[in-house]
Amino acid sequence: MTDTSVRSAEDMVAEADTGARNAGPFAANLIFGLCIAWSLFQLYIASKVPGVLAQATGISIFANIVAQARFVHLAFAIALATLAFPIFGHRDRIPWYDWALVVLGVSSCLYLVIFRFEIADRPGLWSNADIVMSGIGMFVLMVAVFRSLGLPLVIIALAFLALAFFGGYSDWVGSITNYGGSSFSKAMGHYWMQTEGIFGVALGVSTSMIFLFVLFGALLEKAGGGNWFIKVAIALLGSLRGGPAKAAVLSSMMTGMISGSSIANTVTTGTFTIPLMRRIGFTPEKAGAVEVASSTNGQLTPPVMGAAAFLMVEYVNIPYIEVVKHAFLPAVISYIALLYIVHLESLKLRLERLTKPGRHIGVVMILILFVTGFLAMAAITYAVVLFRAMLEPITPDATIYPALVLLLIAYLALLFVASRYPDVVPDDPNSRVVEAPRLTPTFWGGAYYALPIFVLVWNLMVRTETLDRLSPALSAFWATLVMIIVALTHRPLKQMMRGATHSHLAASKDGNSFDQAVRDFVAGLESGARNMIGIGVATGAAGIIVGTISLTGAHQIIGQVIETIAGGNLIILLVLVAILSLILGMGLPTTANYIVVSSLMAPVIVSVGAQSGLIVPLIAVHLFVFYFGILADDTPPVGLAAYAAAAISRGDPIKTGIIGFSYDIRTALLPFMFIFNTDLLLIDVEPVKAVFVFFISLIAMLVFAAVTQGYFIAKTKKWEAVVLVLVVFMLFRPDFFLNQWQEQYTEARGPAALTALGDLPTGSTARLRISAPDFDTGIVGATTVMLTPETEGSGSERLDAVGLSVIEDGDMLVLDEPFPGTPYFGQLANDYDFYGSTPAQIEFIEIENDRIAKEFFFIPALLLLLMIVAIQHPRATQRPF
């Protein structure tokens, strides 16, 4: 790898993520100043300072600016997108029209802040000035999106705008949605003057949560935390067979936890890992593909998840901790599967390992270290909880202060330990002799970087009788403050602990002075803001899609088209949605792709599943869409992450993308599986069973990876591959075989259904099959809903308790429209006509039978797997590690 290849990869990141304008000192300083101002503004509104200043001075603007933050947020994003991303090739100067666009864009956003009281006094009665500023803002936003994200999102947004303006002229659209069209004034007011469109949920989440997490990751990276992740991964896995590739997977997972960009993740870790992979025998394309697959999958890893986790909180309406819980198991399994795929590639290519000074770390020791580390973190967390619980009677509601003292002591102690070892600095991957570093000095040389992450995870997840979890925004804020302290102090404090004098600090040229720490901090502020430019304008533009859906009912149109093509078949529908996510993701950033596809298709998948008798949790659908949106980052011919990796490896970018996609698509079995087997998402799963589900799912995923690689213990024969596929299916879907043996439900109709529902034990679940005419077309359709009675009573009483009123008409259970505010009102009343000539009715009720556990079928699956192991073992020609 040459310096030129690194620069070209970094240029690609600039062009795609952070802006590639190089227009001289004045423009550079202006962009830099705006980045710093944006980051400081986001920290300001996330803190308690505005409220304190408003109370101390009596000036309401200090507090009001928080309520108006999303307008200022978009103003910064538009200004920076216009200045940092050139258009028409003007990289070396900022033409007059860009200055005009900056002024117009910022003015149209701040107009909503300056005239907020006047606008509030005339809701829905937009003035000419309102409409003019809205039109200007929409135009400048579209130009900013084109600059920073390319044409695809602009085309999609314009298509939805066309639907809003001209959809009323289409009889077909009108028959589906009852939408009669919109005037320019009404549409502009809907999109810009209120929080139904551009300034809606997506931009609100970007303002309140996403920016802080991105800023946290940028500060950690600039302070040296990203390099520490890479070095620890190399030290831990580099001495295994194909070690650099395994280290690339692990380091990308760790940096992916705090990075929302596949391309930036590829360059950050790939600059070091790709040359090492080539050195041990990987082809340029495979070396780049491993890094691409690892970096794109980094967005699956909580807590950041490419910013989608925070959007899921709003769209699915569940707590953040629940999103993390549901996403955790598939993320871990997908990364272990990717490690295994890399391992099998290393076996097939007969690759060697990096040399390593000191004691060799084997696979068993690595597993012991992982388990020990996990238990140590759990023990530390438990100890801190006990510490604060003991202090609560002494200092009620003030245990945070002793906890902060404890955190300071831990930081100083870890810094002192780190000062006993050499600094963890990046190695030169082009050096002739490359060794995996020793684990002990590498780990302890930067272990203090884990403290801000610990604070983040603590605030997000730990809850006791006296402690509440913090919101994602507050969690990110406090973790960012801790990260700022670390960034500003770790270098000079380590120098002091090593005995350096003040003069030595001032004259230090090895990057360990206070001046260098300040530069790292400022660089982190700039990098965080630059990384947010694309996300800021993308979430604003995505608001056009969401706003059009709320204005026109557009999801019904897309849904009907896709549903018609799928023919009501859920599997076909899921495949079509996956393809749609992949296609849109080629031109959209992951966050925008997730917003678009989930807004359009999530209700359709849930509806089609219910019609076919499968209750699909909404979170499962959103994660399904998100997984396939991520895969688009390495999908040829567009996958930008593959181009960035190829710039470093000097390989063919198309081949790199194809191989990377083939690695990633092998873990794409998971999204289909957790749609049908929600145990993978830990939905209603107890902790002990969760561990069991993890190991069974992991075995299934690894076996599937082995099938696709054509190599298990030895080269796999065709009949062995068939048996292994059967093993995978039995492990992922044991209920399929159980359903062939024993009926899953007992069906009851008419009065017998009410009797069965009345006899159902409290807390057990029944499935109600409801048929009714479609509200728009009049065609009779059917759906399935779940009912879990919480009190004793007859079947009718239990239905009345949830707002479902039933009238017995012979053998028919006629259903009235659900009462507003009851659990099924939104699910049924919006889609079905309860007052037509054909009555709505409960066709039947299904109650689950008492059967053997579906896990029984794991036994024959594991026996078949052991049989293949026994058959292949004599054919093994090399040691596995």
mmCIF file of N, CA, C and O in Angstrom, residues 615 683-684 745 756-768 784-795 797-804 823-824 827 845-848:
data_model
loop_
_atom_site.group_PDB
_atom_site.id
_atom_site.type_symbol
_atom_site.label_atom_id
_atom_site.label_comp_id
_atom_site.label_asym_id
_atom_site.label_seq_id
_atom_site.Cartn_x
_atom_site.Cartn_y
_atom_site.Cartn_z
ATOM 1 N N ILE A 615 -48.151 -13.325 13.310
ATOM 2 C CA ILE A 615 -48.033 -12.043 13.991
ATOM 3 C C ILE A 615 -46.565 -11.654 14.002
ATOM 4 O O ILE A 615 -45.749 -12.257 14.704
ATOM 5 N N ILE A 683 -37.505 -11.712 22.262
ATOM 6 C CA ILE A 683 -38.856 -11.238 22.560
ATOM 7 C C ILE A 683 -39.536 -12.263 23.462
ATOM 8 O O ILE A 683 -39.725 -13.420 23.084
ATOM 9 N N ASP A 684 -39.877 -11.835 24.670
ATOM 10 C CA ASP A 684 -40.515 -12.708 25.665
ATOM 11 C C ASP A 684 -39.669 -13.945 25.943
ATOM 12 O O ASP A 684 -40.177 -15.068 26.029
ATOM 13 N N TYR A 745 -52.533 -25.300 17.086
ATOM 14 C CA TYR A 745 -53.674 -24.611 17.681
ATOM 15 C C TYR A 745 -54.931 -25.467 17.603
ATOM 16 O O TYR A 745 -55.096 -26.287 16.689
ATOM 17 N N ALA A 756 -64.435 -21.049 24.627
ATOM 18 C CA ALA A 756 -62.996 -21.358 24.718
ATOM 19 C C ALA A 756 -62.218 -20.154 25.233
ATOM 20 O O ALA A 756 -61.280 -20.299 26.033
ATOM 21 N N LEU A 757 -62.617 -18.949 24.787
ATOM 22 C CA LEU A 757 -61.926 -17.746 25.250
ATOM 23 C C LEU A 757 -62.173 -17.515 26.735
ATOM 24 O O LEU A 757 -61.277 -17.083 27.468
ATOM 25 N N GLY A 758 -63.393 -17.818 27.215
ATOM 26 C CA GLY A 758 -63.683 -17.666 28.637
ATOM 27 C C GLY A 758 -62.925 -18.660 29.491
ATOM 28 O O GLY A 758 -62.593 -18.367 30.641
ATOM 29 N N ASP A 759 -62.649 -19.845 28.935
ATOM 30 C CA ASP A 759 -61.928 -20.886 29.691
ATOM 31 C C ASP A 759 -60.415 -20.695 29.650
ATOM 32 O O ASP A 759 -59.680 -21.404 30.349
ATOM 33 N N LEU A 760 -59.934 -19.751 28.825
ATOM 34 C CA LEU A 760 -58.487 -19.563 28.681
ATOM 35 C C LEU A 760 -57.901 -19.032 29.979
ATOM 36 O O LEU A 760 -58.398 -18.062 30.552
ATOM 37 N N PRO A 761 -56.830 -19.667 30.492
ATOM 38 C CA PRO A 761 -56.211 -19.173 31.735
ATOM 39 C C PRO A 761 -55.708 -17.744 31.571
ATOM 40 O O PRO A 761 -55.248 -17.346 30.490
ATOM 41 N N THR A 762 -55.787 -16.970 32.630
ATOM 42 C CA THR A 762 -55.295 -15.586 32.609
ATOM 43 C C THR A 762 -53.800 -15.568 32.286
ATOM 44 O O THR A 762 -53.019 -16.341 32.853
ATOM 45 N N GLY A 763 -53.418 -14.692 31.371
ATOM 46 C CA GLY A 763 -52.022 -14.586 30.957
ATOM 47 C C GLY A 763 -51.687 -15.418 29.744
ATOM 48 O O GLY A 763 -50.620 -15.226 29.145
ATOM 49 N N SER A 764 -52.564 -16.364 29.356
ATOM 50 C CA SER A 764 -52.356 -17.136 28.133
ATOM 51 C C SER A 764 -52.869 -16.335 26.944
ATOM 52 O O SER A 764 -53.649 -15.401 27.090
ATOM 53 N N THR A 765 -52.441 -16.737 25.737
ATOM 54 C CA THR A 765 -52.732 -15.948 24.539
ATOM 55 C C THR A 765 -53.616 -16.725 23.581
ATOM 56 O O THR A 765 -53.422 -17.932 23.363
ATOM 57 N N ALA A 766 -54.599 -16.025 23.023
ATOM 58 C CA ALA A 766 -55.453 -16.569 21.974
ATOM 59 C C ALA A 766 -55.264 -15.757 20.702
ATOM 60 O O ALA A 766 -54.907 -14.568 20.752
ATOM 61 N N ARG A 767 -55.484 -16.376 19.562
ATOM 62 C CA ARG A 767 -55.389 -15.715 18.258
ATOM 63 C C ARG A 767 -56.794 -15.557 17.688
ATOM 64 O O ARG A 767 -57.536 -16.541 17.574
ATOM 65 N N LEU A 768 -57.148 -14.323 17.335
ATOM 66 C CA LEU A 768 -58.457 -14.028 16.787
ATOM 67 C C LEU A 768 -58.328 -13.788 15.285
ATOM 68 O O LEU A 768 -57.580 -12.900 14.855
ATOM 69 N N THR A 784 -55.186 -11.341 11.590
ATOM 70 C CA THR A 784 -55.080 -12.078 12.854
ATOM 71 C C THR A 784 -54.550 -11.144 13.924
ATOM 72 O O THR A 784 -53.572 -10.423 13.686
ATOM 73 N N VAL A 785 -55.183 -11.149 15.081
ATOM 74 C CA VAL A 785 -54.710 -10.352 16.213
ATOM 75 C C VAL A 785 -54.547 -11.265 17.419
ATOM 76 O O VAL A 785 -55.168 -12.327 17.504
ATOM 77 N N MET A 786 -53.689 -10.845 18.332
ATOM 78 C CA MET A 786 -53.424 -11.610 19.551
ATOM 79 C C MET A 786 -54.188 -10.992 20.720
ATOM 80 O O MET A 786 -54.278 -9.770 20.833
ATOM 81 N N LEU A 787 -54.733 -11.836 21.575
ATOM 82 C CA LEU A 787 -55.449 -11.379 22.759
ATOM 83 C C LEU A 787 -54.961 -12.160 23.967
ATOM 84 O O LEU A 787 -54.980 -13.397 23.969
ATOM 85 N N THR A 788 -54.496 -11.437 24.983
ATOM 86 C CA THR A 788 -54.021 -12.052 26.221
ATOM 87 C C THR A 788 -54.871 -11.521 27.374
ATOM 88 O O THR A 788 -54.644 -10.399 27.849
ATOM 89 N N PRO A 789 -55.885 -12.263 27.786
ATOM 90 C CA PRO A 789 -56.760 -11.792 28.879
ATOM 91 C C PRO A 789 -55.977 -11.589 30.170
ATOM 92 O O PRO A 789 -55.156 -12.426 30.553
ATOM 93 N N GLU A 790 -56.226 -10.471 30.827
ATOM 94 C CA GLU A 790 -55.540 -10.165 32.087
ATOM 95 C C GLU A 790 -56.438 -10.372 33.295
ATOM 96 O O GLU A 790 -55.968 -10.302 34.428
ATOM 97 N N THR A 791 -57.735 -10.586 33.060
ATOM 98 C CA THR A 791 -58.674 -10.815 34.165
ATOM 99 C C THR A 791 -59.571 -11.990 33.828
ATOM 100 O O THR A 791 -59.713 -12.388 32.655
ATOM 101 N N GLU A 792 -60.207 -12.568 34.856
ATOM 102 C CA GLU A 792 -61.171 -13.641 34.654
ATOM 103 C C GLU A 792 -62.457 -13.071 34.072
ATOM 104 O O GLU A 792 -62.751 -11.878 34.190
ATOM 105 N N GLY A 793 -63.259 -13.926 33.434
ATOM 106 C CA GLY A 793 -64.533 -13.501 32.882
ATOM 107 C C GLY A 793 -64.934 -14.375 31.720
ATOM 108 O O GLY A 793 -64.185 -15.259 31.273
ATOM 109 N N SER A 794 -66.136 -14.129 31.209
ATOM 110 C CA SER A 794 -66.596 -14.868 30.039
ATOM 111 C C SER A 794 -65.867 -14.377 28.802
ATOM 112 O O SER A 794 -65.168 -13.360 28.827
ATOM 113 N N GLY A 795 -66.064 -15.095 27.687
ATOM 114 C CA GLY A 795 -65.416 -14.679 26.453
ATOM 115 C C GLY A 795 -65.846 -13.293 26.019
ATOM 116 O O GLY A 795 -65.018 -12.474 25.608
ATOM 117 N N GLU A 797 -67.007 -10.873 27.928
ATOM 118 C CA GLU A 797 -66.470 -9.878 28.865
ATOM 119 C C GLU A 797 -64.995 -9.605 28.591
ATOM 120 O O GLU A 797 -64.538 -8.454 28.685
ATOM 121 N N ARG A 798 -64.275 -10.637 28.254
ATOM 122 C CA ARG A 798 -62.848 -10.447 27.977
ATOM 123 C C ARG A 798 -62.644 -9.654 26.683
ATOM 124 O O ARG A 798 -61.704 -8.868 26.568
ATOM 125 N N LEU A 799 -63.520 -9.841 25.695
ATOM 126 C CA LEU A 799 -63.447 -9.038 24.476
ATOM 127 C C LEU A 799 -63.841 -7.592 24.752
ATOM 128 O O LEU A 799 -63.193 -6.656 24.258
ATOM 129 N N ASP A 800 -64.907 -7.399 25.550
ATOM 130 C CA ASP A 800 -65.333 -6.040 25.892
ATOM 131 C C ASP A 800 -64.222 -5.277 26.608
ATOM 132 O O ASP A 800 -64.073 -4.063 26.447
ATOM 133 N N ALA A 801 -63.428 -6.003 27.418
ATOM 134 C CA ALA A 801 -62.382 -5.350 28.205
ATOM 135 C C ALA A 801 -61.315 -4.708 27.329
ATOM 136 O O ALA A 801 -60.625 -3.784 27.769
ATOM 137 N N VAL A 802 -61.174 -5.177 26.085
ATOM 138 C CA VAL A 802 -60.167 -4.611 25.174
ATOM 139 C C VAL A 802 -60.830 -3.836 24.034
ATOM 140 O O VAL A 802 -60.186 -3.533 23.025
ATOM 141 N N GLY A 803 -62.112 -3.513 24.194
ATOM 142 C CA GLY A 803 -62.791 -2.661 23.215
ATOM 143 C C GLY A 803 -63.392 -3.386 22.041
ATOM 144 O O GLY A 803 -63.802 -2.744 21.068
ATOM 145 N N LEU A 804 -63.490 -4.725 22.094
ATOM 146 C CA LEU A 804 -64.094 -5.499 21.011
ATOM 147 C C LEU A 804 -65.468 -5.984 21.468
ATOM 148 O O LEU A 804 -65.571 -6.805 22.388
ATOM 149 N N PRO A 823 -56.908 -1.051 22.468
ATOM 150 C CA PRO A 823 -55.701 -1.575 21.808
ATOM 151 C C PRO A 823 -55.847 -1.861 20.321
ATOM 152 O O PRO A 823 -54.872 -1.749 19.579
ATOM 153 N N TYR A 824 -57.036 -2.219 19.856
ATOM 154 C CA TYR A 824 -57.183 -2.658 18.471
ATOM 155 C C TYR A 824 -57.803 -1.605 17.558
ATOM 156 O O TYR A 824 -58.058 -1.878 16.388
ATOM 157 N N GLN A 827 -55.416 -0.638 14.700
ATOM 158 C CA GLN A 827 -55.098 -1.784 13.863
ATOM 159 C C GLN A 827 -56.261 -2.197 12.966
ATOM 160 O O GLN A 827 -56.056 -2.697 11.863
ATOM 161 N N ILE A 845 -61.386 -18.551 16.707
ATOM 162 C CA ILE A 845 -60.365 -18.275 17.717
ATOM 163 C C ILE A 845 -59.465 -19.493 17.804
ATOM 164 O O ILE A 845 -59.938 -20.638 17.800
ATOM 165 N N GLU A 846 -58.139 -19.255 17.841
ATOM 166 C CA GLU A 846 -57.165 -20.338 17.961
ATOM 167 C C GLU A 846 -56.481 -20.252 19.318
ATOM 168 O O GLU A 846 -56.028 -19.175 19.722
ATOM 169 N N ILE A 847 -56.429 -21.385 19.989
ATOM 170 C CA ILE A 847 -55.748 -21.477 21.289
ATOM 171 C C ILE A 847 -54.659 -22.528 21.177
ATOM 172 O O ILE A 847 -54.888 -23.635 20.679
ATOM 173 N N GLU A 848 -53.446 -22.159 21.612
ATOM 174 C CA GLU A 848 -52.293 -23.038 21.439
ATOM 175 C C GLU A 848 -52.441 -24.312 22.260
ATOM 176 O O GLU A 848 -52.857 -24.285 23.423
#
